[in-house]
Amino acid sequence: MDCAAFRLSTNAAKSLCARLSRAMTYVTIISLFTIGGGIGQTQKQAARIQTLIEGKTVPALSVKDFGATGNGQVVFDAAITAGISTLKSNSATFTPADVSKLFDLNGAGTPSCGQQYWGITGLNMNCNLVGTITGYIDTHDVTLSVNAGTSVSGGQFKWGTDDTNALKAALTALTAPRGLGTLYFPSGNYCVSSKLQYAFVDKTLLGDGEWRSNLWQMNVVAYQSSGTYQMLTVDNGTKGLTINRLGFEGSNQNGLLTSSGVATDDGVLVCSGAPGGLGRLCNGDSGISNILVEDSRFDHFWGIGFHIPGTSTAAGQQVHNVTITDSLAEWNSADGFNPNVYDGLVMTGDIALNNGTGGVEATAVLNQKIANSRFAYNKVCGMAIGGFRDPTIGRSALIDGNTVYMNGNASASSTEGYGIIIGANQQNALVTRNTVKQNLLKGIGVVNARGATLTKNIQITRNYVSSNGLSPYTAGSATVGIYVAVSDVTVGQNTVIDEGLAGYRQAWGIQVGSNLSDIIIDPNYVSAPAQAYHIGSGLTNSSYRDPAMYPNNVIETAGLTAEIPSGQPRK
């Protein structure tokens, strides 16, 4: 800040300007985004939201002005022997200044501490080792504060100065009355050892890029009953928060499993809007609205990458208008993205890969849209709408134009390997124009759940569903392209084929369960090595309208085999 340009007349004013200039950084916005943006805003709300246009320079606090170092480093050739505390890395360049820094060494902690992957029992992992560096030996060797529990070679070793207090000071200044609107994270790796929890009103957290400006979660151990924390908790009372070009990163190198709960070691957790919600984790304020996440990253956490565990349904206490766009979530212990809001969830252009359960598990009580995103290599499913076998009620969902492939963990459990799951109690969902391919059990499933009573009007149309299911598969459940287990579902105009890809066999094209009602099968293009359609018994108020003559159909409900004239009105 050029204080002289303001022609200040008093020494007090000049002194204040000088202090502000030291705590203020000017940031040039290089992409178009909106502070506190979101969907469903009224014109009056939109008028109060500042839009930053490309090339515009805005004043911002910098975390460096509060003492944050961002000096975290990582190597992947660390070696240590069980029972000793000396660590070696030939690629590291340790210095005496590294003494007292935090560290995390993957796989060198308690041996066989817990189950490694969801659904695969009998395969355990070695937990990570955390602490501080206590001694410098030479550029490649240091002494740690704890002995290794397991010998490791070629391990991931992360270390850096604990920036927690500096970041808390910066966030406190940002959220203070009359605080500036933007907190800037220059390129670097900022190590965090405890929770950062704040409410934001028209604020922006801005970095230099999701791979350049990173917050690292440290001091978290898998299967640890105490010491868990969420790196950033967005508290009740938040009304306008943008997270832009930031990386949030844990220490879970390979996306391994850990113990689960409502609030685990997540990257970013958003409160529920209810005063004292999430078991008193959240503050006593009410409601959360207008969160925009763009061009950001959430990965390697011993929990969920981006998590909104739920929302209050009481007026004034709801979570509204959350948009996540062009962001990445991968290698997390549980889901990559898990946003559950009251109204106005939008996800576009996102990617979720290699997560321990699902790529995205999302529910909106009223409206949600997930479009043009990619979900692959997740251990249980690519997408779970309304929750994975979860009776959460959702009243409108558009799942459009996503690419969902190779989800599942090849276990013998029949619950692993869905592409898209539409959970029971989801109403008025349109699943359309998605490419669902090579998932390890089923392509698209509309599934039942305990307590489900309200599932209705699910439309599955114009999807390309191909080669879902491993070959051979021994779980006792057929590999299926589209699977319907609840009533009031329409399936039409889909391409459901098995391409004969090595290692995959989509044995059945479309399967409908028994004792359902209001099932409409409109024409689809189906090709399957075993059964094109398998329609169960006891269907009522239902119709089969595909005029193609599939010789390998199995239709157990009498009266559904007749061809329906194309001009006949729908029921």
Coordinates of C-alpha atoms in Angstrom, one line a residue:
M1 CA 0.0 0.0 0.0
D2 CA 1.4 3.4 -0.9
C3 CA 0.4 5.5 2.1
A4 CA 1.8 8.7 0.5
A5 CA -0.9 8.4 -2.2
F6 CA -3.6 9.0 0.4
R7 CA -2.1 12.4 1.6
L8 CA -2.8 11.6 5.2
S9 CA -2.9 14.7 7.4
T10 CA -2.1 13.3 10.9
N11 CA 0.7 11.2 12.3
A12 CA -1.8 8.8 13.8
A13 CA -3.4 8.2 10.4
K14 CA 0.0 7.7 8.8
S15 CA 1.0 5.2 11.5
L16 CA -2.2 3.2 11.0
C17 CA -1.7 3.1 7.3
A18 CA 1.8 1.8 7.7
R19 CA 0.6 -1.0 10.0
L20 CA -2.1 -2.0 7.6
S21 CA 0.3 -2.0 4.7
R22 CA 2.5 -4.5 6.4
A23 CA -0.4 -6.8 6.9
M24 CA -1.9 -6.4 3.5
T25 CA -1.0 -8.0 0.2
Y26 CA -2.4 -7.1 -3.1
V27 CA -3.5 -10.1 -5.2
T28 CA -4.2 -10.0 -8.9
I29 CA -7.1 -12.3 -9.6
I30 CA -6.3 -14.4 -12.7
S31 CA -9.6 -16.2 -13.0
L32 CA -13.2 -15.2 -12.8
F33 CA -14.9 -16.1 -9.6
T34 CA -17.4 -14.8 -7.1
I35 CA -16.9 -14.3 -3.4
G36 CA -19.6 -16.2 -1.6
G37 CA -21.1 -17.3 -4.9
G38 CA -23.7 -20.0 -5.2
I39 CA -26.9 -20.9 -6.9
G40 CA -30.3 -19.8 -6.1
Q41 CA -29.4 -16.3 -5.0
T42 CA -31.9 -13.5 -5.1
Q43 CA -31.1 -10.3 -6.9
K44 CA -30.8 -8.6 -3.6
Q45 CA -28.4 -11.2 -2.3
A46 CA -26.4 -11.0 -5.5
A47 CA -26.0 -7.3 -5.2
R48 CA -24.2 -7.8 -1.9
I49 CA -21.7 -10.2 -3.4
Q50 CA -18.5 -8.9 -4.9
T51 CA -17.4 -10.3 -8.2
L52 CA -13.7 -10.3 -9.0
I53 CA -12.9 -9.9 -12.7
E54 CA -9.8 -11.2 -14.4
G55 CA -7.0 -8.8 -14.0
K56 CA -8.5 -6.8 -11.1
T57 CA -6.2 -6.3 -8.2
V58 CA -7.8 -6.6 -4.7
P59 CA -6.4 -6.1 -1.2
A60 CA -5.8 -9.4 0.6
L61 CA -4.2 -10.6 3.8
S62 CA -1.3 -13.0 3.3
V63 CA -0.7 -15.9 5.6
K64 CA 3.0 -15.1 5.3
D65 CA 2.4 -11.7 7.1
F66 CA 1.3 -13.7 10.2
G67 CA 4.4 -15.9 10.3
A68 CA 3.3 -18.9 8.2
T69 CA 6.3 -20.5 6.5
G70 CA 4.8 -23.0 4.0
N71 CA 8.1 -24.9 4.2
G72 CA 6.7 -28.5 4.1
Q73 CA 8.8 -31.0 2.2
V74 CA 8.3 -34.6 1.1
V75 CA 10.5 -37.5 0.0
F76 CA 9.6 -41.0 -1.1
D77 CA 12.7 -43.0 -0.3
A78 CA 12.7 -42.9 3.5
A79 CA 14.0 -45.9 5.4
I80 CA 13.9 -46.8 9.1
T81 CA 14.2 -50.0 11.1
A82 CA 11.6 -51.1 13.7
G83 CA 12.6 -50.2 17.2
I84 CA 14.9 -47.3 16.4
S85 CA 14.4 -43.6 15.7
T86 CA 17.0 -42.9 13.0
L87 CA 15.6 -42.2 9.6
K88 CA 17.6 -42.1 6.3
S89 CA 16.6 -40.5 3.0
N90 CA 19.2 -40.3 0.1
S91 CA 17.1 -37.7 -1.6
A92 CA 16.5 -35.4 1.4
T93 CA 18.7 -32.4 2.2
F94 CA 18.1 -32.1 5.9
T95 CA 19.5 -29.1 7.8
P96 CA 19.9 -28.3 11.5
A97 CA 16.9 -26.1 11.1
D98 CA 14.7 -29.2 10.6
V99 CA 14.9 -30.0 14.3
S100 CA 11.5 -29.6 16.0
K101 CA 9.6 -29.8 12.8
L102 CA 6.5 -32.0 12.5
F103 CA 6.9 -35.3 10.5
D104 CA 4.7 -38.1 9.2
L105 CA 6.2 -41.4 8.0
N106 CA 3.8 -43.6 6.1
G107 CA 3.5 -47.3 7.2
A108 CA 6.2 -47.1 10.0
G109 CA 3.8 -47.0 13.0
T110 CA 1.9 -49.8 14.7
P111 CA 2.0 -53.0 12.6
S112 CA -1.2 -54.6 11.4
C113 CA -3.3 -51.8 13.0
G114 CA -6.5 -52.2 11.0
Q115 CA -8.3 -53.3 7.9
Q116 CA -6.6 -52.0 4.7
Y117 CA -9.5 -51.9 2.3
W118 CA -13.3 -51.7 2.5
G119 CA -14.9 -55.1 2.1
I120 CA -11.7 -57.1 2.2
T121 CA -11.1 -58.8 5.5
G122 CA -8.0 -60.5 6.6
L123 CA -5.8 -57.9 4.8
N124 CA -4.4 -55.4 7.4
M125 CA -2.1 -52.4 7.0
N126 CA 0.7 -50.8 9.1
C127 CA -0.2 -47.4 10.5
N128 CA 1.7 -44.2 9.9
L129 CA 4.2 -42.8 12.4
V130 CA 4.0 -39.2 13.5
G131 CA 6.0 -36.9 15.8
T132 CA 8.8 -34.3 15.6
I133 CA 12.4 -34.3 14.3
T134 CA 14.6 -34.2 17.4
G135 CA 18.1 -34.5 16.0
Y136 CA 20.2 -33.6 12.9
I137 CA 22.8 -36.1 11.9
D138 CA 23.7 -35.1 8.3
T139 CA 21.9 -34.1 5.1
H140 CA 20.4 -37.5 4.7
D141 CA 19.8 -38.7 8.3
V142 CA 17.8 -37.3 11.2
T143 CA 16.6 -38.6 14.6
L144 CA 12.8 -38.8 15.3
S145 CA 11.0 -38.3 18.5
V146 CA 9.6 -41.9 18.5
N147 CA 10.9 -45.3 17.5
A148 CA 9.4 -47.0 14.4
G149 CA 7.0 -49.7 15.0
T150 CA 7.5 -51.2 11.6
S151 CA 10.6 -51.3 9.3
V152 CA 10.1 -49.2 6.1
S153 CA 12.1 -48.6 3.0
G154 CA 11.0 -46.4 0.1
G155 CA 8.5 -44.7 2.4
Q156 CA 6.8 -41.4 2.1
F157 CA 8.2 -38.9 4.7
K158 CA 6.7 -35.5 5.1
W159 CA 8.1 -32.8 7.4
G160 CA 7.7 -29.1 8.0
T161 CA 7.3 -26.3 10.5
D162 CA 4.0 -26.3 12.4
D163 CA 2.1 -23.3 10.8
T164 CA -1.1 -23.8 12.8
N165 CA -0.8 -20.8 15.1
A166 CA 0.1 -18.5 12.2
L167 CA -2.8 -19.7 10.1
K168 CA -5.2 -19.3 13.1
A169 CA -4.0 -15.7 13.5
A170 CA -4.5 -15.0 9.8
L171 CA -8.0 -16.6 9.8
T172 CA -8.9 -14.7 12.9
A173 CA -7.9 -11.4 11.2
L174 CA -9.8 -12.4 8.1
T175 CA -13.1 -13.1 9.9
A176 CA -12.8 -10.2 12.3
P177 CA -15.3 -7.3 11.9
R178 CA -14.2 -5.2 9.0
G179 CA -11.6 -7.8 8.1
L180 CA -10.5 -7.8 4.5
G181 CA -12.3 -10.1 2.1
T182 CA -9.5 -12.4 0.9
L183 CA -6.8 -14.5 2.6
Y184 CA -4.0 -15.3 0.3
F185 CA -1.8 -18.5 0.6
P186 CA 1.4 -18.0 -1.5
S187 CA 2.9 -21.1 -3.0
G188 CA 4.1 -23.5 -0.3
N189 CA 3.1 -26.4 1.9
Y190 CA 1.6 -25.2 5.2
C191 CA 1.7 -27.9 7.9
V192 CA -1.3 -28.0 10.3
S193 CA -1.5 -29.9 13.5
S194 CA -4.9 -29.1 14.9
K195 CA -8.3 -27.9 13.7
L196 CA -8.9 -24.5 12.0
Q197 CA -12.6 -23.6 12.7
Y198 CA -14.2 -20.4 11.6
A199 CA -17.4 -18.8 10.3
F200 CA -17.0 -16.8 7.1
V201 CA -19.1 -14.0 5.7
D202 CA -18.3 -13.0 2.1
K203 CA -14.7 -14.2 2.4
T204 CA -12.3 -15.9 0.0
L205 CA -9.4 -18.3 0.6
L206 CA -7.1 -18.0 -2.4
G207 CA -4.0 -19.8 -3.5
D208 CA -1.6 -19.9 -6.4
G209 CA -3.0 -23.2 -7.6
E210 CA -4.3 -26.5 -6.2
W211 CA -0.9 -28.1 -6.6
R212 CA 1.1 -25.1 -5.5
S213 CA -0.6 -23.7 -2.4
N214 CA -1.2 -26.6 0.0
L215 CA -2.4 -27.1 3.5
W216 CA -1.0 -30.3 4.9
Q217 CA -2.8 -32.2 7.7
M218 CA -0.2 -33.6 10.1
N219 CA -0.3 -35.5 13.5
V220 CA -3.1 -37.8 12.4
V221 CA -2.8 -41.6 12.8
A222 CA -5.1 -44.2 11.2
Y223 CA -7.3 -46.1 13.6
Q224 CA -6.5 -43.7 16.4
S225 CA -9.3 -43.3 18.8
S226 CA -8.2 -39.9 20.0
G227 CA -6.5 -36.9 18.3
T228 CA -8.7 -36.9 15.3
Y229 CA -9.5 -33.5 13.8
Q230 CA -10.9 -31.8 10.6
M231 CA -8.3 -29.6 9.1
L232 CA -10.7 -26.8 8.2
T233 CA -14.2 -26.7 9.7
V234 CA -16.6 -24.2 8.1
D235 CA -18.8 -23.2 11.0
N236 CA -22.4 -22.2 11.4
G237 CA -23.1 -18.7 10.4
T238 CA -21.1 -18.8 7.3
K239 CA -22.8 -16.8 4.5
G240 CA -20.5 -16.6 1.5
L241 CA -17.2 -18.5 1.3
T242 CA -15.1 -19.1 -1.8
I243 CA -12.2 -21.6 -1.7
N244 CA -10.2 -21.0 -4.9
R245 CA -7.0 -22.6 -6.2
L246 CA -6.0 -24.3 -2.9
G247 CA -4.8 -27.8 -2.2
F248 CA -5.9 -29.6 1.0
E249 CA -3.8 -32.7 1.6
G250 CA -3.5 -35.4 4.3
S251 CA -0.8 -38.1 4.8
N252 CA -2.8 -41.2 3.6
Q253 CA -0.4 -42.0 0.8
N254 CA -2.4 -44.9 -0.8
G255 CA -6.0 -44.1 0.2
L256 CA -6.2 -46.8 2.9
L257 CA -9.1 -47.4 5.2
T258 CA -9.5 -46.2 8.8
S259 CA -12.2 -46.1 11.4
S260 CA -15.3 -44.0 10.4
G261 CA -17.7 -41.6 12.0
V262 CA -19.8 -38.5 11.3
A263 CA -16.7 -36.3 11.8
T264 CA -13.4 -37.9 11.0
D265 CA -10.0 -36.7 9.9
D266 CA -11.5 -34.8 7.0
G267 CA -9.9 -32.2 4.8
V268 CA -12.7 -29.6 4.9
L269 CA -15.8 -30.2 7.0
V270 CA -18.9 -28.0 6.8
C271 CA -21.2 -27.8 9.8
S272 CA -24.9 -28.7 9.7
G273 CA -26.5 -25.3 10.2
A274 CA -28.1 -26.5 13.5
P275 CA -26.9 -24.7 16.6
G276 CA -24.5 -27.0 18.4
G277 CA -24.8 -29.6 15.6
L278 CA -22.6 -32.6 14.9
G279 CA -22.5 -33.5 18.6
R280 CA -21.6 -29.9 19.7
L281 CA -18.8 -29.7 17.2
C282 CA -20.4 -26.7 15.6
N283 CA -21.0 -23.3 17.2
G284 CA -24.4 -22.0 18.4
D285 CA -25.2 -19.9 15.3
S286 CA -27.7 -21.0 12.7
G287 CA -27.5 -21.7 9.0
I288 CA -24.9 -21.9 6.3
S289 CA -25.2 -20.6 2.7
N290 CA -23.3 -19.8 -0.5
I291 CA -20.2 -21.9 -0.5
L292 CA -18.2 -22.0 -3.7
V293 CA -15.3 -24.4 -4.2
E294 CA -13.4 -24.1 -7.5
D295 CA -10.1 -25.3 -8.9
S296 CA -9.2 -26.9 -5.5
R297 CA -7.9 -30.3 -4.3
F298 CA -8.8 -32.6 -1.4
D299 CA -6.7 -35.7 -1.2
H300 CA -4.9 -38.3 1.0
F301 CA -7.0 -37.7 4.1
W302 CA -7.7 -40.3 6.8
G303 CA -11.3 -39.4 6.4
I304 CA -13.3 -37.6 3.7
G305 CA -11.8 -35.0 1.3
F306 CA -14.7 -32.5 1.3
H307 CA -17.5 -33.3 3.8
I308 CA -20.9 -31.9 4.7
P309 CA -22.2 -34.6 7.0
G310 CA -25.8 -33.3 6.9
T311 CA -28.1 -30.4 7.2
S312 CA -30.8 -29.3 9.6
T313 CA -34.2 -29.1 8.0
A314 CA -35.5 -26.4 10.3
A315 CA -36.1 -22.9 8.8
G316 CA -33.0 -20.7 9.2
Q317 CA -30.8 -23.7 10.2
Q318 CA -30.3 -25.2 6.8
V319 CA -27.2 -25.6 4.5
H320 CA -28.0 -23.9 1.2
N321 CA -26.3 -23.3 -2.1
V322 CA -23.0 -25.3 -2.3
T323 CA -21.2 -25.3 -5.6
I324 CA -18.1 -27.4 -6.3
T325 CA -16.5 -27.0 -9.7
D326 CA -13.3 -28.2 -11.4
S327 CA -12.0 -29.7 -8.2
L328 CA -10.3 -33.0 -7.4
A329 CA -10.7 -35.5 -4.6
E330 CA -8.5 -38.6 -4.5
W331 CA -6.8 -41.2 -2.3
N332 CA -9.0 -40.4 0.7
S333 CA -9.8 -43.1 3.3
A334 CA -13.6 -42.8 2.8
D335 CA -15.4 -40.7 0.1
G336 CA -13.7 -38.0 -2.0
F337 CA -16.7 -35.7 -1.9
N338 CA -19.6 -36.1 0.6
P339 CA -21.9 -33.1 0.5
N340 CA -25.3 -33.3 2.1
V341 CA -27.3 -30.1 1.9
Y342 CA -30.9 -28.9 2.1
D343 CA -31.1 -27.2 -1.3
G344 CA -28.9 -26.1 -4.1
L345 CA -26.0 -28.6 -4.5
V346 CA -24.2 -28.2 -7.8
M347 CA -21.1 -30.2 -8.9
T348 CA -19.6 -29.7 -12.3
G349 CA -16.3 -30.6 -13.9
D350 CA -15.1 -32.4 -10.8
I351 CA -12.9 -35.6 -10.5
A352 CA -12.8 -38.2 -7.8
L353 CA -10.4 -41.1 -8.0
N354 CA -9.0 -43.9 -5.9
N355 CA -11.0 -43.1 -2.8
G356 CA -11.6 -45.8 -0.1
T357 CA -15.4 -45.9 -0.5
G358 CA -17.1 -43.6 -3.0
G359 CA -16.1 -40.9 -5.4
V360 CA -19.1 -38.8 -4.4
E361 CA -21.9 -39.5 -1.9
A362 CA -24.4 -36.7 -2.1
T363 CA -27.9 -35.8 -1.0
A364 CA -29.9 -32.6 -1.3
V365 CA -33.3 -32.6 0.4
L366 CA -34.6 -30.4 -2.4
N367 CA -32.4 -29.9 -5.5
Q368 CA -29.0 -31.2 -6.7
K369 CA -27.1 -31.4 -9.9
I370 CA -23.9 -33.4 -10.7
A371 CA -22.8 -33.0 -14.2
N372 CA -19.8 -33.5 -16.6
S373 CA -17.6 -35.0 -13.9
R374 CA -15.4 -38.1 -13.7
F375 CA -15.5 -40.8 -11.0
A376 CA -13.1 -43.8 -11.3
Y377 CA -11.1 -46.4 -9.3
N378 CA -13.0 -45.8 -6.1
K379 CA -13.3 -48.9 -3.9
V380 CA -17.1 -49.2 -3.5
C381 CA -18.8 -47.0 -6.0
G382 CA -18.3 -44.0 -8.3
M383 CA -21.4 -42.1 -7.3
A384 CA -24.0 -42.6 -4.6
I385 CA -27.0 -40.3 -4.8
G386 CA -29.1 -40.2 -1.7
G387 CA -26.3 -42.2 0.0
F388 CA -25.0 -45.7 -0.4
R389 CA -27.9 -47.8 0.8
D390 CA -28.8 -44.8 3.0
P391 CA -32.4 -43.9 3.5
T392 CA -31.8 -40.1 3.3
I393 CA -34.6 -38.4 1.4
G394 CA -33.7 -36.4 -1.7
R395 CA -36.5 -34.8 -3.8
S396 CA -34.8 -33.8 -7.0
A397 CA -31.5 -34.9 -8.6
L398 CA -30.0 -34.4 -12.1
I399 CA -27.1 -36.8 -12.8
D400 CA -26.0 -35.7 -16.3
G401 CA -23.1 -36.4 -18.6
N402 CA -20.7 -38.0 -16.1
T403 CA -18.0 -40.6 -16.9
V404 CA -18.0 -43.4 -14.3
Y405 CA -15.7 -46.3 -14.7
M406 CA -13.6 -49.0 -13.0
N407 CA -15.1 -48.6 -9.5
G408 CA -14.9 -51.5 -7.0
N409 CA -12.2 -53.4 -5.2
A410 CA -12.6 -56.9 -6.7
S411 CA -13.6 -58.3 -3.4
A412 CA -16.1 -61.2 -3.0
S413 CA -18.7 -58.9 -1.4
S414 CA -21.7 -58.0 -3.6
T415 CA -21.7 -54.4 -2.3
E416 CA -18.6 -53.4 -4.0
G417 CA -18.3 -52.2 -7.6
Y418 CA -21.3 -50.0 -8.6
G419 CA -20.9 -47.2 -11.1
I420 CA -23.9 -45.1 -10.0
I421 CA -26.1 -45.9 -7.1
I422 CA -29.5 -44.1 -6.7
G423 CA -30.3 -44.6 -3.0
A424 CA -33.7 -45.5 -1.8
N425 CA -35.9 -42.5 -0.7
Q426 CA -34.6 -40.5 -3.7
Q427 CA -37.5 -38.9 -5.5
N428 CA -37.6 -37.3 -9.0
A429 CA -34.1 -38.2 -10.1
L430 CA -33.1 -38.0 -13.8
V431 CA -30.0 -40.1 -14.6
T432 CA -29.1 -39.3 -18.2
R433 CA -26.3 -39.1 -20.8
N434 CA -23.7 -40.8 -18.5
T435 CA -21.0 -43.2 -19.6
V436 CA -20.9 -46.0 -17.1
K437 CA -18.3 -48.6 -18.0
Q438 CA -16.2 -51.4 -16.5
N439 CA -17.3 -51.1 -13.0
L440 CA -16.6 -54.3 -11.1
L441 CA -20.2 -55.4 -10.3
K442 CA -23.0 -53.3 -11.7
G443 CA -23.3 -50.2 -13.9
I444 CA -26.3 -48.2 -12.6
G445 CA -28.4 -49.4 -9.6
V446 CA -31.5 -48.1 -8.0
V447 CA -31.3 -49.9 -4.6
N448 CA -33.4 -50.5 -1.6
A449 CA -32.6 -49.5 2.0
R450 CA -33.8 -50.1 5.5
G451 CA -36.8 -47.8 6.2
A452 CA -37.2 -46.7 2.5
T453 CA -40.8 -45.7 1.8
L454 CA -40.7 -42.8 -0.6
T455 CA -38.7 -43.7 -3.7
K456 CA -40.5 -42.7 -6.8
N457 CA -40.2 -41.3 -10.3
I458 CA -36.6 -42.3 -11.1
Q459 CA -35.8 -41.8 -14.8
I460 CA -32.8 -43.7 -16.3
T461 CA -32.4 -42.7 -19.9
R462 CA -29.9 -42.1 -22.7
N463 CA -27.0 -43.6 -20.8
Y464 CA -24.2 -45.7 -22.3
V465 CA -23.7 -48.7 -20.0
S466 CA -21.0 -51.1 -21.0
S467 CA -19.0 -54.1 -19.8
N468 CA -19.7 -53.8 -16.1
G469 CA -18.7 -56.8 -14.0
L470 CA -15.5 -58.8 -13.6
S471 CA -15.1 -62.1 -15.3
P472 CA -15.1 -64.5 -13.6
Y473 CA -17.2 -63.1 -10.7
T474 CA -17.8 -65.3 -7.7
A475 CA -19.9 -63.2 -5.3
G476 CA -23.2 -65.0 -6.1
S477 CA -24.7 -61.9 -7.7
A478 CA -25.0 -61.5 -11.4
T479 CA -23.0 -58.7 -13.1
V480 CA -25.6 -56.3 -14.5
G481 CA -25.7 -53.1 -16.6
I482 CA -28.8 -51.5 -15.1
Y483 CA -30.3 -52.9 -11.9
V484 CA -33.7 -51.8 -10.4
A485 CA -34.7 -52.9 -6.9
V486 CA -37.4 -50.3 -6.1
S487 CA -40.7 -49.2 -7.5
D488 CA -41.7 -46.3 -9.8
V489 CA -38.7 -46.4 -12.1
T490 CA -38.5 -45.8 -15.9
V491 CA -35.7 -47.3 -18.0
G492 CA -35.5 -46.2 -21.6
Q493 CA -33.4 -45.2 -24.6
N494 CA -30.2 -46.6 -23.0
T495 CA -27.4 -48.5 -24.7
V496 CA -26.6 -51.4 -22.5
I497 CA -24.0 -53.7 -24.0
D498 CA -21.1 -56.0 -23.2
E499 CA -18.1 -55.2 -25.4
G500 CA -16.3 -58.4 -24.7
L501 CA -13.4 -56.6 -23.0
A502 CA -10.8 -58.9 -21.4
G503 CA -11.5 -59.4 -17.8
Y504 CA -15.1 -58.0 -17.9
R505 CA -18.4 -59.6 -18.6
Q506 CA -21.7 -57.8 -18.2
A507 CA -23.8 -61.0 -18.0
W508 CA -27.2 -59.4 -17.8
G509 CA -28.3 -56.2 -19.5
I510 CA -31.2 -54.9 -17.4
Q511 CA -32.4 -56.5 -14.2
V512 CA -35.7 -55.6 -12.4
G513 CA -36.4 -57.1 -9.0
S514 CA -39.6 -58.9 -7.9
N515 CA -42.8 -57.5 -6.3
L516 CA -42.4 -54.0 -7.5
S517 CA -44.9 -51.6 -9.0
D518 CA -44.9 -48.8 -11.6
I519 CA -42.0 -50.1 -13.6
I520 CA -41.8 -48.9 -17.2
I521 CA -39.3 -50.5 -19.6
D522 CA -39.2 -48.4 -22.7
P523 CA -37.0 -49.4 -25.7
N524 CA -33.3 -49.8 -25.1
Y525 CA -30.5 -51.2 -27.1
V526 CA -29.4 -54.3 -25.1
S527 CA -26.8 -56.9 -25.8
A528 CA -25.7 -59.3 -23.1
P529 CA -24.0 -62.8 -23.2
A530 CA -26.5 -64.3 -20.6
Q531 CA -29.8 -62.4 -20.4
A532 CA -30.8 -59.1 -22.1
Y533 CA -33.6 -58.5 -19.6
H534 CA -34.2 -60.3 -16.3
I535 CA -37.5 -59.0 -15.0
G536 CA -38.7 -60.5 -11.7
S537 CA -42.1 -61.9 -10.7
G538 CA -45.0 -60.1 -9.1
L539 CA -44.8 -56.7 -10.9
T540 CA -47.9 -54.6 -10.8
N541 CA -49.0 -51.6 -12.8
S542 CA -46.0 -52.0 -14.9
S543 CA -45.2 -52.4 -18.6
Y544 CA -42.5 -53.7 -20.9
R545 CA -42.4 -51.7 -24.1
D546 CA -39.2 -52.8 -25.9
P547 CA -40.3 -54.1 -29.3
A548 CA -36.9 -55.8 -30.0
M549 CA -37.0 -59.6 -29.9
Y550 CA -34.3 -60.6 -27.4
P551 CA -34.1 -64.4 -27.4
N552 CA -32.4 -64.5 -24.0
N553 CA -35.0 -62.6 -22.0
V554 CA -36.2 -63.9 -18.7
I555 CA -39.5 -62.2 -17.8
E556 CA -41.2 -63.8 -14.8
T557 CA -44.3 -61.5 -14.5
A558 CA -47.0 -62.7 -16.8
G559 CA -48.4 -60.1 -19.3
L560 CA -45.2 -58.1 -19.7
T561 CA -44.0 -59.9 -22.8
A562 CA -46.4 -58.4 -25.3
E563 CA -45.2 -55.8 -27.6
I564 CA -46.8 -52.4 -26.9
P565 CA -47.9 -50.3 -29.9
S566 CA -45.7 -47.2 -30.1
G567 CA -48.7 -44.9 -30.1
Q568 CA -50.1 -46.2 -26.8
P569 CA -50.0 -43.5 -24.1
R570 CA -47.9 -44.0 -21.0
K571 CA -49.7 -45.1 -17.9

